[in-house]
PDB file of C-alpha atoms and ligand atoms in Angstrom:
ATOM      1  CA  MET A 289     -14.179   1.747   3.986  1.00 95.00           C
ATOM      2  CA  ILE A 290     -13.139   3.478   1.208  1.00 97.00           C
ATOM      3  CA  ARG A 291     -15.120   4.783  -1.499  1.00 97.00           C
ATOM      4  CA  LEU A 292     -14.472   6.433  -4.243  1.00 97.00           C
ATOM      5  CA  GLU A 293     -17.331   8.375  -6.731  1.00 97.00           C
ATOM      6  CA  ASN A 294     -16.402   9.553  -9.862  1.00 97.00           C
ATOM      7  CA  VAL A 295     -12.985   9.567  -9.349  1.00 98.00           C
ATOM      8  CA  ASN A 296     -10.790  11.403 -11.949  1.00 98.00           C
ATOM      9  CA  LYS A 297      -7.531  12.776 -12.140  1.00 98.00           C
ATOM     10  CA  ILE A 298      -5.870  14.459 -15.188  1.00 97.00           C
ATOM     11  CA  TYR A 299      -2.420  15.709 -14.950  1.00 96.00           C
ATOM     12  CA  GLN A 300      -2.387  18.669 -16.752  1.00 91.00           C
ATOM     13  CA  ASP A 301       0.650  21.061 -17.607  1.00 88.00           C
ATOM     14  CA  GLU A 302       1.483  23.758 -20.412  1.00 89.00           C
ATOM     15  CA  ARG A 303       1.636  21.268 -23.099  1.00 90.00           C
ATOM     16  CA  MET A 304      -0.238  18.250 -22.190  1.00 91.00           C
ATOM     17  CA  SER A 305      -2.910  16.842 -20.167  1.00 93.00           C
ATOM     18  CA  VAL A 306      -3.423  12.718 -19.845  1.00 94.00           C
ATOM     19  CA  LYS A 307      -6.255  11.509 -18.761  1.00 96.00           C
ATOM     20  CA  ALA A 308      -5.153   8.899 -15.556  1.00 97.00           C
ATOM     21  CA  VAL A 309      -8.148   7.660 -13.793  1.00 98.00           C
ATOM     22  CA  GLU A 310     -11.552   8.661 -15.411  1.00 97.00           C
ATOM     23  CA  GLY A 311     -15.295   8.375 -13.839  1.00 96.00           C
ATOM     24  CA  ILE A 312     -13.664   5.448 -11.795  1.00 97.00           C
ATOM     25  CA  THR A 313     -16.324   4.377  -8.475  1.00 97.00           C
ATOM     26  CA  LEU A 314     -16.066   1.765  -6.716  1.00 95.00           C
ATOM     27  CA  GLU A 315     -15.435   0.619  -2.586  1.00 96.00           C
ATOM     28  CA  VAL A 316     -13.063  -1.432   0.017  1.00 96.00           C
ATOM     29  CA  ILE A 317     -14.687  -3.035   2.887  1.00 97.00           C
ATOM     30  CA  VAL A 318     -13.189  -3.925   5.872  1.00 97.00           C
ATOM     31  CA  LYS A 319     -11.160  -7.398   5.067  1.00 97.00           C
ATOM     32  CA  ASP A 320     -10.813  -7.718   1.811  1.00 97.00           C
ATOM     33  CA  PHE A 321      -8.773  -8.775  -0.529  1.00 96.00           C
ATOM     34  CA  MET A 322      -8.555  -6.264  -3.997  1.00 96.00           C
ATOM     35  CA  LEU A 323      -6.270  -7.015  -6.865  1.00 96.00           C
ATOM     36  CA  LEU A 324      -6.105  -4.268  -9.441  1.00 96.00           C
ATOM     37  CA  THR A 325      -4.491  -5.022 -12.688  1.00 95.00           C
ATOM     38  CA  GLY A 326      -3.597  -3.836 -16.299  1.00 94.00           C
ATOM     39  CA  ARG A 327      -1.229  -3.219 -18.098  1.00 94.00           C
ATOM     40  CA  SER A 328       1.551  -0.948 -18.350  1.00 93.00           C
ATOM     41  CA  GLY A 329      -0.084   3.362 -17.738  1.00 95.00           C
ATOM     42  CA  SER A 330      -3.228   2.267 -17.126  1.00 96.00           C
ATOM     43  CA  GLY A 331      -3.562   4.462 -14.627  1.00 97.00           C
ATOM     44  CA  LYS A 332      -3.241   1.826 -11.669  1.00 96.00           C
ATOM     45  CA  THR A 333      -0.824   4.013  -9.836  1.00 96.00           C
ATOM     46  CA  THR A 334      -2.995   6.740 -10.032  1.00 97.00           C
ATOM     47  CA  LEU A 335      -5.555   5.089  -8.460  1.00 97.00           C
ATOM     48  CA  LEU A 336      -3.726   3.258  -5.987  1.00 96.00           C
ATOM     49  CA  SER A 337      -3.508   6.976  -5.231  1.00 95.00           C
ATOM     50  CA  LEU A 338      -6.101   8.385  -4.564  1.00 97.00           C
ATOM     51  CA  ILE A 339      -7.304   6.346  -2.946  1.00 96.00           C
ATOM     52  CA  GLY A 340      -4.688   6.491  -0.318  1.00 94.00           C
ATOM     53  CA  GLY A 341      -4.721  10.129  -0.015  1.00 94.00           C
ATOM     54  CA  LEU A 342      -2.114  10.803  -1.806  1.00 94.00           C
ATOM     55  CA  THR A 343      -2.171  12.675  -4.933  1.00 95.00           C
ATOM     56  CA  ARG A 344      -5.980  14.924  -4.972  1.00 96.00           C
ATOM     57  CA  PRO A 345      -8.747  13.622  -7.786  1.00 98.00           C
ATOM     58  CA  THR A 346      -9.571  16.950 -10.578  1.00 97.00           C
ATOM     59  CA  SER A 347     -12.934  16.062  -9.002  1.00 97.00           C
ATOM     60  CA  GLY A 348     -14.650  13.191  -7.394  1.00 98.00           C
ATOM     61  CA  ILE A 349     -15.484  12.066  -4.235  1.00 98.00           C
ATOM     62  CA  ILE A 350     -13.251   9.660  -2.355  1.00 97.00           C
ATOM     63  CA  PHE A 351     -14.578   9.401   1.177  1.00 98.00           C
ATOM     64  CA  PHE A 352     -12.642   6.520   3.800  1.00 96.00           C
ATOM     65  CA  LYS A 353     -15.098   5.978   6.338  1.00 95.00           C
ATOM     66  CA  ASP A 354     -18.228   7.857   5.357  1.00 92.00           C
ATOM     67  CA  THR A 355     -15.543  11.222   5.643  1.00 96.00           C
ATOM     68  CA  ASP A 356     -14.427  13.388   2.754  1.00 97.00           C
ATOM     69  CA  ILE A 357     -10.925  13.342   2.500  1.00 97.00           C
ATOM     70  CA  TRP A 358     -10.377  16.251   0.378  1.00 97.00           C
ATOM     71  CA  LYS A 359     -12.129  17.965   2.837  1.00 97.00           C
ATOM     72  CA  LEU A 360     -10.234  17.609   6.050  1.00 96.00           C
ATOM     73  CA  ASN A 361      -7.271  20.129   6.895  1.00 96.00           C
ATOM     74  CA  ASP A 362      -3.769  19.332   5.843  1.00 94.00           C
ATOM     75  CA  LYS A 363      -3.017  17.978   9.296  1.00 93.00           C
ATOM     76  CA  ARG A 364      -5.837  15.332   9.534  1.00 94.00           C
ATOM     77  CA  LEU A 365      -4.967  14.866   6.375  1.00 95.00           C
ATOM     78  CA  SER A 366      -1.733  13.584   6.877  1.00 91.00           C
ATOM     79  CA  HIS A 367      -2.337  11.591   9.664  1.00 90.00           C
ATOM     80  CA  LEU A 368      -4.580   9.567   7.966  1.00 93.00           C
ATOM     81  CA  ARG A 369      -1.937   9.331   5.174  1.00 92.00           C
ATOM     82  CA  ASN A 370       0.275   7.715   8.187  1.00 89.00           C
ATOM     83  CA  LYS A 371      -1.970   6.379  10.327  1.00 89.00           C
ATOM     84  CA  LYS A 372      -4.390   4.942   8.719  1.00 94.00           C
ATOM     85  CA  ILE A 373      -2.931   3.848   5.285  1.00 95.00           C
ATOM     86  CA  GLY A 374      -0.024   1.455   5.514  1.00 94.00           C
ATOM     87  CA  PHE A 375       1.952   1.099   1.341  1.00 94.00           C
ATOM     88  CA  ILE A 376       3.988  -0.451  -0.162  1.00 92.00           C
ATOM     89  CA  PHE A 377       6.249   0.575  -3.728  1.00 87.00           C
ATOM     90  CA  GLN A 378       8.288  -0.993  -5.915  1.00 83.00           C
ATOM     91  CA  PHE A 379      11.645  -1.646  -4.906  1.00 80.00           C
ATOM     92  CA  ALA A 380      10.933  -0.500  -1.630  1.00 79.00           C
ATOM     93  CA  SER A 381      14.502  -0.408  -0.139  1.00 86.00           C
ATOM     94  CA  LEU A 382      15.745  -0.429   3.461  1.00 95.00           C
ATOM     95  CA  ILE A 383      18.378   1.883   5.239  1.00 96.00           C
ATOM     96  CA  PRO A 384      21.520  -0.279   5.303  1.00 96.00           C
ATOM     97  CA  THR A 385      23.204   2.166   7.849  1.00 97.00           C
ATOM     98  CA  LEU A 386      20.208   0.427   9.974  1.00 97.00           C
ATOM     99  CA  ASN A 387      19.839  -2.929  11.693  1.00 97.00           C
ATOM    100  CA  VAL A 388      16.527  -4.446  10.845  1.00 98.00           C
ATOM    101  CA  ARG A 389      14.410  -3.444  14.474  1.00 97.00           C
ATOM    102  CA  ASP A 390      15.410   0.547  13.134  1.00 97.00           C
ATOM    103  CA  ASN A 391      14.073  -0.395   9.553  1.00 97.00           C
ATOM    104  CA  LEU A 392      11.001  -0.998  10.943  1.00 96.00           C
ATOM    105  CA  LYS A 393      11.637   1.851  14.445  1.00 95.00           C
ATOM    106  CA  LEU A 394      11.273   5.051  10.877  1.00 93.00           C
ATOM    107  CA  PRO A 395       7.818   5.250  10.802  1.00 90.00           C
ATOM    108  CA  THR A 396       7.468   6.161  14.409  1.00 91.00           C
ATOM    109  CA  ILE A 397      10.067   8.939  14.393  1.00 88.00           C
ATOM    110  CA  PHE A 398       8.897  11.629  13.164  1.00 81.00           C
ATOM    111  CA  HIS A 399       5.344  11.372  15.572  1.00 80.00           C
ATOM    112  CA  LYS A 400       3.835  10.838  18.802  1.00 84.00           C
ATOM    113  CA  VAL A 401       3.356   7.035  18.892  1.00 89.00           C
ATOM    114  CA  ASP A 402       0.459   6.076  21.411  1.00 90.00           C
ATOM    115  CA  PHE A 403       2.736   1.881  22.088  1.00 93.00           C
ATOM    116  CA  ASP A 404       5.865   0.152  22.243  1.00 95.00           C
ATOM    117  CA  THR A 405       7.378   0.218  19.293  1.00 95.00           C
ATOM    118  CA  ASP A 406      10.506  -2.544  20.416  1.00 96.00           C
ATOM    119  CA  LYS A 407       6.858  -5.059  20.891  1.00 96.00           C
ATOM    120  CA  ARG A 408       5.684  -3.497  17.797  1.00 95.00           C
ATOM    121  CA  CYS A 409       8.879  -3.716  15.861  1.00 97.00           C
ATOM    122  CA  GLU A 410       9.090  -8.015  17.722  1.00 97.00           C
ATOM    123  CA  GLU A 411       5.170  -8.594  16.486  1.00 94.00           C
ATOM    124  CA  LEU A 412       5.565  -7.779  13.219  1.00 94.00           C
ATOM    125  CA  LEU A 413       8.827  -9.533  12.306  1.00 96.00           C
ATOM    126  CA  GLU A 414       6.705 -12.285  13.665  1.00 94.00           C
ATOM    127  CA  THR A 415       4.154 -11.860  11.346  1.00 90.00           C
ATOM    128  CA  VAL A 416       6.378 -11.851   8.499  1.00 91.00           C
ATOM    129  CA  GLY A 417       8.071 -15.001   9.977  1.00 92.00           C
ATOM    130  CA  LEU A 418      11.090 -12.860  10.782  1.00 95.00           C
ATOM    131  CA  SER A 419      12.138 -12.900  14.847  1.00 96.00           C
ATOM    132  CA  HIS A 420      15.558 -13.908  13.971  1.00 97.00           C
ATOM    133  CA  LYS A 421      16.833 -11.298  12.270  1.00 97.00           C
ATOM    134  CA  ILE A 422      15.547  -8.477  14.605  1.00 97.00           C
ATOM    135  CA  ASN A 423      19.399  -7.277  14.839  1.00 97.00           C
ATOM    136  CA  VAL A 424      20.200  -7.636  11.519  1.00 97.00           C
ATOM    137  CA  TYR A 425      21.268  -4.914   8.410  1.00 97.00           C
ATOM    138  CA  PRO A 426      19.570  -5.313   5.159  1.00 96.00           C
ATOM    139  CA  SER A 427      22.910  -7.096   3.731  1.00 96.00           C
ATOM    140  CA  GLN A 428      22.510  -9.519   5.401  1.00 96.00           C
ATOM    141  CA  LEU A 429      18.804 -10.158   4.340  1.00 95.00           C
ATOM    142  CA  SER A 430      17.686 -11.577   0.855  1.00 91.00           C
ATOM    143  CA  GLY A 431      15.761 -10.496  -1.652  1.00 88.00           C
ATOM    144  CA  GLY A 432      13.095 -11.428  -0.133  1.00 88.00           C
ATOM    145  CA  GLU A 433      12.919 -10.791   3.300  1.00 92.00           C
ATOM    146  CA  GLN A 434      13.896  -7.411   2.790  1.00 93.00           C
ATOM    147  CA  ARG A 435      11.042  -7.173   1.472  1.00 91.00           C
ATOM    148  CA  ARG A 436       9.718  -8.222   4.233  1.00 92.00           C
ATOM    149  CA  VAL A 437      10.454  -6.415   6.397  1.00 95.00           C
ATOM    150  CA  ALA A 438       9.889  -3.329   4.099  1.00 94.00           C
ATOM    151  CA  LEU A 439       6.275  -4.733   4.672  1.00 93.00           C
ATOM    152  CA  ALA A 440       5.951  -5.098   8.001  1.00 94.00           C
ATOM    153  CA  ARG A 441       8.137  -0.974   7.949  1.00 95.00           C
ATOM    154  CA  SER A 442       4.062  -0.300   6.333  1.00 94.00           C
ATOM    155  CA  LEU A 443       3.060  -2.212   9.039  1.00 94.00           C
ATOM    156  CA  MET A 444       4.124  -0.503  11.426  1.00 94.00           C
ATOM    157  CA  ASN A 445       1.446   1.981  12.558  1.00 92.00           C
ATOM    158  CA  ASN A 446      -1.048  -0.846  12.658  1.00 90.00           C
ATOM    159  CA  PRO A 447      -2.782   0.835   9.127  1.00 93.00           C
ATOM    160  CA  ASP A 448      -6.295  -0.179   8.680  1.00 94.00           C
ATOM    161  CA  VAL A 449      -5.640  -0.638   4.971  1.00 97.00           C
ATOM    162  CA  LEU A 450      -2.682  -1.724   2.874  1.00 96.00           C
ATOM    163  CA  LEU A 451      -1.311  -0.081  -0.535  1.00 96.00           C
ATOM    164  CA  ALA A 452       0.586  -2.639  -2.496  1.00 95.00           C
ATOM    165  CA  ASP A 453       2.128  -1.139  -5.947  1.00 94.00           C
ATOM    166  CA  GLU A 454       4.387  -3.621  -7.339  1.00 92.00           C
ATOM    167  CA  PRO A 455       5.863  -4.312  -4.054  1.00 90.00           C
ATOM    168  CA  THR A 456       7.330  -8.311  -5.854  1.00 87.00           C
ATOM    169  CA  GLY A 457       8.302  -6.541  -9.256  1.00 80.00           C
ATOM    170  CA  ASP A 458      11.224  -6.130  -9.642  1.00 80.00           C
ATOM    171  CA  LEU A 459      12.356  -9.625  -7.817  1.00 82.00           C
ATOM    172  CA  ASP A 460      12.360 -13.319  -9.329  1.00 85.00           C
ATOM    173  CA  GLU A 461       9.347 -15.798  -9.154  1.00 86.00           C
ATOM    174  CA  GLU A 462      10.222 -17.876  -6.053  1.00 85.00           C
ATOM    175  CA  THR A 463      10.738 -14.603  -4.067  1.00 85.00           C
ATOM    176  CA  GLU A 464       8.175 -12.699  -5.128  1.00 87.00           C
ATOM    177  CA  ASN A 465       5.705 -15.938  -3.975  1.00 88.00           C
ATOM    178  CA  GLU A 466       7.193 -15.882  -0.269  1.00 84.00           C
ATOM    179  CA  VAL A 467       5.961 -12.415  -0.549  1.00 87.00           C
ATOM    180  CA  MET A 468       2.185 -13.082  -1.882  1.00 89.00           C
ATOM    181  CA  ASP A 469       1.908 -15.675   0.981  1.00 90.00           C
ATOM    182  CA  VAL A 470       2.505 -12.970   4.359  1.00 89.00           C
ATOM    183  CA  LEU A 471       0.168 -10.186   2.168  1.00 92.00           C
ATOM    184  CA  HIS A 472      -2.202 -13.546   2.190  1.00 92.00           C
ATOM    185  CA  LEU A 473      -1.544 -14.158   5.603  1.00 91.00           C
ATOM    186  CA  LEU A 474      -2.176 -10.966   6.466  1.00 92.00           C
ATOM    187  CA  ASN A 475      -5.197 -10.624   4.837  1.00 95.00           C
ATOM    188  CA  GLU A 476      -6.135 -14.094   7.064  1.00 93.00           C
ATOM    189  CA  SER A 477      -5.302 -11.975   9.425  1.00 90.00           C
ATOM    190  CA  GLY A 478      -7.828 -10.005   9.291  1.00 93.00           C
ATOM    191  CA  MET A 479      -5.770  -6.177   7.079  1.00 95.00           C
ATOM    192  CA  THR A 480      -8.153  -5.647   5.013  1.00 97.00           C
ATOM    193  CA  VAL A 481      -5.529  -5.018   1.368  1.00 97.00           C
ATOM    194  CA  ILE A 482      -4.971  -3.413  -2.961  1.00 97.00           C
ATOM    195  CA  LEU A 483      -2.815  -5.160  -4.064  1.00 96.00           C
ATOM    196  CA  VAL A 484      -1.409  -3.936  -7.825  1.00 95.00           C
ATOM    197  CA  THR A 485      -0.126  -6.637  -9.133  1.00 90.00           C
ATOM    198  CA  HIS A 486       0.485  -9.608 -12.120  1.00 85.00           C
ATOM    199  CA  ASN A 487       1.542 -11.730  -9.949  1.00 83.00           C
ATOM    200  CA  THR A 488      -1.806 -14.523 -10.410  1.00 82.00           C
ATOM    201  CA  LYS A 489      -1.172 -16.864  -7.601  1.00 81.00           C
ATOM    202  CA  LEU A 490      -3.726 -14.786  -5.588  1.00 83.00           C
ATOM    203  CA  GLU A 491      -6.271 -14.562  -7.567  1.00 88.00           C
ATOM    204  CA  LYS A 492      -8.137 -17.151  -5.745  1.00 86.00           C
ATOM    205  CA  TYR A 493      -7.756 -15.568  -2.315  1.00 87.00           C
ATOM    206  CA  ALA A 494      -9.362 -12.215  -4.107  1.00 92.00           C
ATOM    207  CA  THR A 495     -12.714 -10.931  -2.699  1.00 94.00           C
ATOM    208  CA  LYS A 496     -12.304  -8.349  -5.753  1.00 93.00           C
ATOM    209  CA  HIS A 497     -10.176  -8.249  -8.411  1.00 93.00           C
ATOM    210  CA  LEU A 498     -10.934  -5.190 -11.205  1.00 94.00           C
ATOM    211  CA  LYS A 499      -9.376  -4.747 -14.134  1.00 95.00           C
ATOM    212  CA  MET A 500      -7.459  -0.996 -15.745  1.00 96.00           C
ATOM    213  CA  SER A 501      -7.380  -0.384 -19.335  1.00 96.00           C
ATOM    214  CA  HIS A 502      -6.991   3.533 -20.436  1.00 96.00           C
ATOM    215  CA  GLY A 503      -7.602   4.873 -16.509  1.00 96.00           C
ATOM    216  CA  LYS A 504     -11.003   2.856 -16.822  1.00 97.00           C
ATOM    217  CA  LEU A 505     -12.379  -0.006 -15.232  1.00 94.00           C
ATOM    218  CA  ALA A 506     -13.187  -2.637 -17.906  1.00 87.00           C
ATOM    219  CA  SER A 507     -14.200  -5.830 -16.938  1.00 71.00           C
ATOM    220  CA  ILE A 508     -12.696  -9.150 -15.853  1.00 66.00           C
TER     221      ILE A 508
HETATM  222  P1  ADP B   3       0.751   1.838 -14.476  1.00 74.86           P
HETATM  223  O1  ADP B   3       0.868   2.183 -12.942  1.00 74.86           O
HETATM  224  O2  ADP B   3      -0.819   1.720 -14.533  1.00 74.86           O
HETATM  225  O3  ADP B   3       1.342   1.644 -15.233  1.00 74.86           O
HETATM  226  P2  ADP B   3      -0.384   5.220 -13.594  1.00 74.86           P
HETATM  227  O4  ADP B   3      -1.470   5.741 -13.037  1.00 74.86           O
HETATM  228  O5  ADP B   3       1.559   5.266 -13.384  1.00 74.86           O
HETATM  229  O6  ADP B   3      -0.487   3.477 -14.228  1.00 74.86           O
HETATM  230  O7  ADP B   3      -0.222   6.127 -14.658  1.00 74.86           O
HETATM  231  C1  ADP B   3      -1.448   6.311 -15.660  1.00 74.86           C
HETATM  232  C2  ADP B   3      -0.977   7.081 -17.163  1.00 74.86           C
HETATM  233  O8  ADP B   3      -1.100   8.547 -16.731  1.00 74.86           O
HETATM  234  C3  ADP B   3      -0.059   6.873 -17.641  1.00 74.86           C
HETATM  235  O9  ADP B   3      -0.142   8.159 -18.958  1.00 74.86           O
HETATM  236  C4  ADP B   3       1.120   7.415 -16.775  1.00 74.86           C
HETATM  237  O10 ADP B   3       2.420   8.536 -18.693  1.00 74.86           O
HETATM  238  C5  ADP B   3       0.699   9.345 -16.663  1.00 74.86           C
HETATM  239  N1  ADP B   3       0.948  10.032 -15.570  1.00 74.86           N
HETATM  240  C6  ADP B   3       1.446   9.405 -13.993  1.00 74.86           C
HETATM  241  N2  ADP B   3       1.275  10.384 -13.789  1.00 74.86           N
HETATM  242  C7  ADP B   3       1.473  11.120 -14.482  1.00 74.86           C
HETATM  243  C8  ADP B   3       2.994  12.588 -13.431  1.00 74.86           C
HETATM  244  N3  ADP B   3       2.406  13.157 -12.220  1.00 74.86           N
HETATM  245  N4  ADP B   3       2.710  13.629 -14.412  1.00 74.86           N
HETATM  246  C9  ADP B   3       2.190  13.236 -15.850  1.00 74.86           C
HETATM  247  N5  ADP B   3       1.741  11.844 -16.422  1.00 74.86           N
HETATM  248  C10 ADP B   3       1.618  11.169 -15.417  1.00 74.86           C
HETATM  249 MG1   MG B   4       2.150   2.402 -12.175  1.00 74.86          MG
END
């Protein structure tokens, strides 16, 4: 589904250059549950944003279903990012003045969608176990519930793959496990998931476990 071939990312300005990702070749297969671990600064976020087409590689090729994504025009590339790939980041937060339903609808207001957004909200809230919270505001939710709503929001456009960058890094262990359980459930129901995490709870479910060290893939 997604393939990286000898991908490098060097951040460069007048004063210095950082090799954030070096010589990475990997493949993500449909329904994979890929764990990505490694120390802070090892290049995990950079790799995830390369996989998701948010960062242009310095060299190497990124294929999404056999399409070289950096050969797409801007319109097609943003279509890919918006519709095919879901992102959830650390500290993913909801808009406090919007209720849960309207927070979920945010990813659908900037472009035309061909599905019933109310129905989709209901389905997703059922998936994350929060159907009864559809009309409440973020301040009326616990931390874990808020993060599960943010997770549902990242799935609003029905992406093919979910990229999660330490989505629970700021949560306590119990709350973190709540979110991890939902990620596991999503993968069980067919979603391809790539997860950056320090949480080992899901290790046993991972189809692939990659470890990064100094921008390279290290063996586990
Ligand atoms: P991780 O997510 O594993 O902590 P990152 O991918 O965020 O690692 O960072 C990898 C390396 O690239 C680090 O040395 C970091 O300082 C550097 N880096 C990340 N983003 C940028 C950027 N936008 N500009 C310059 N250097 C960056
Ligand atoms: Mg990071």
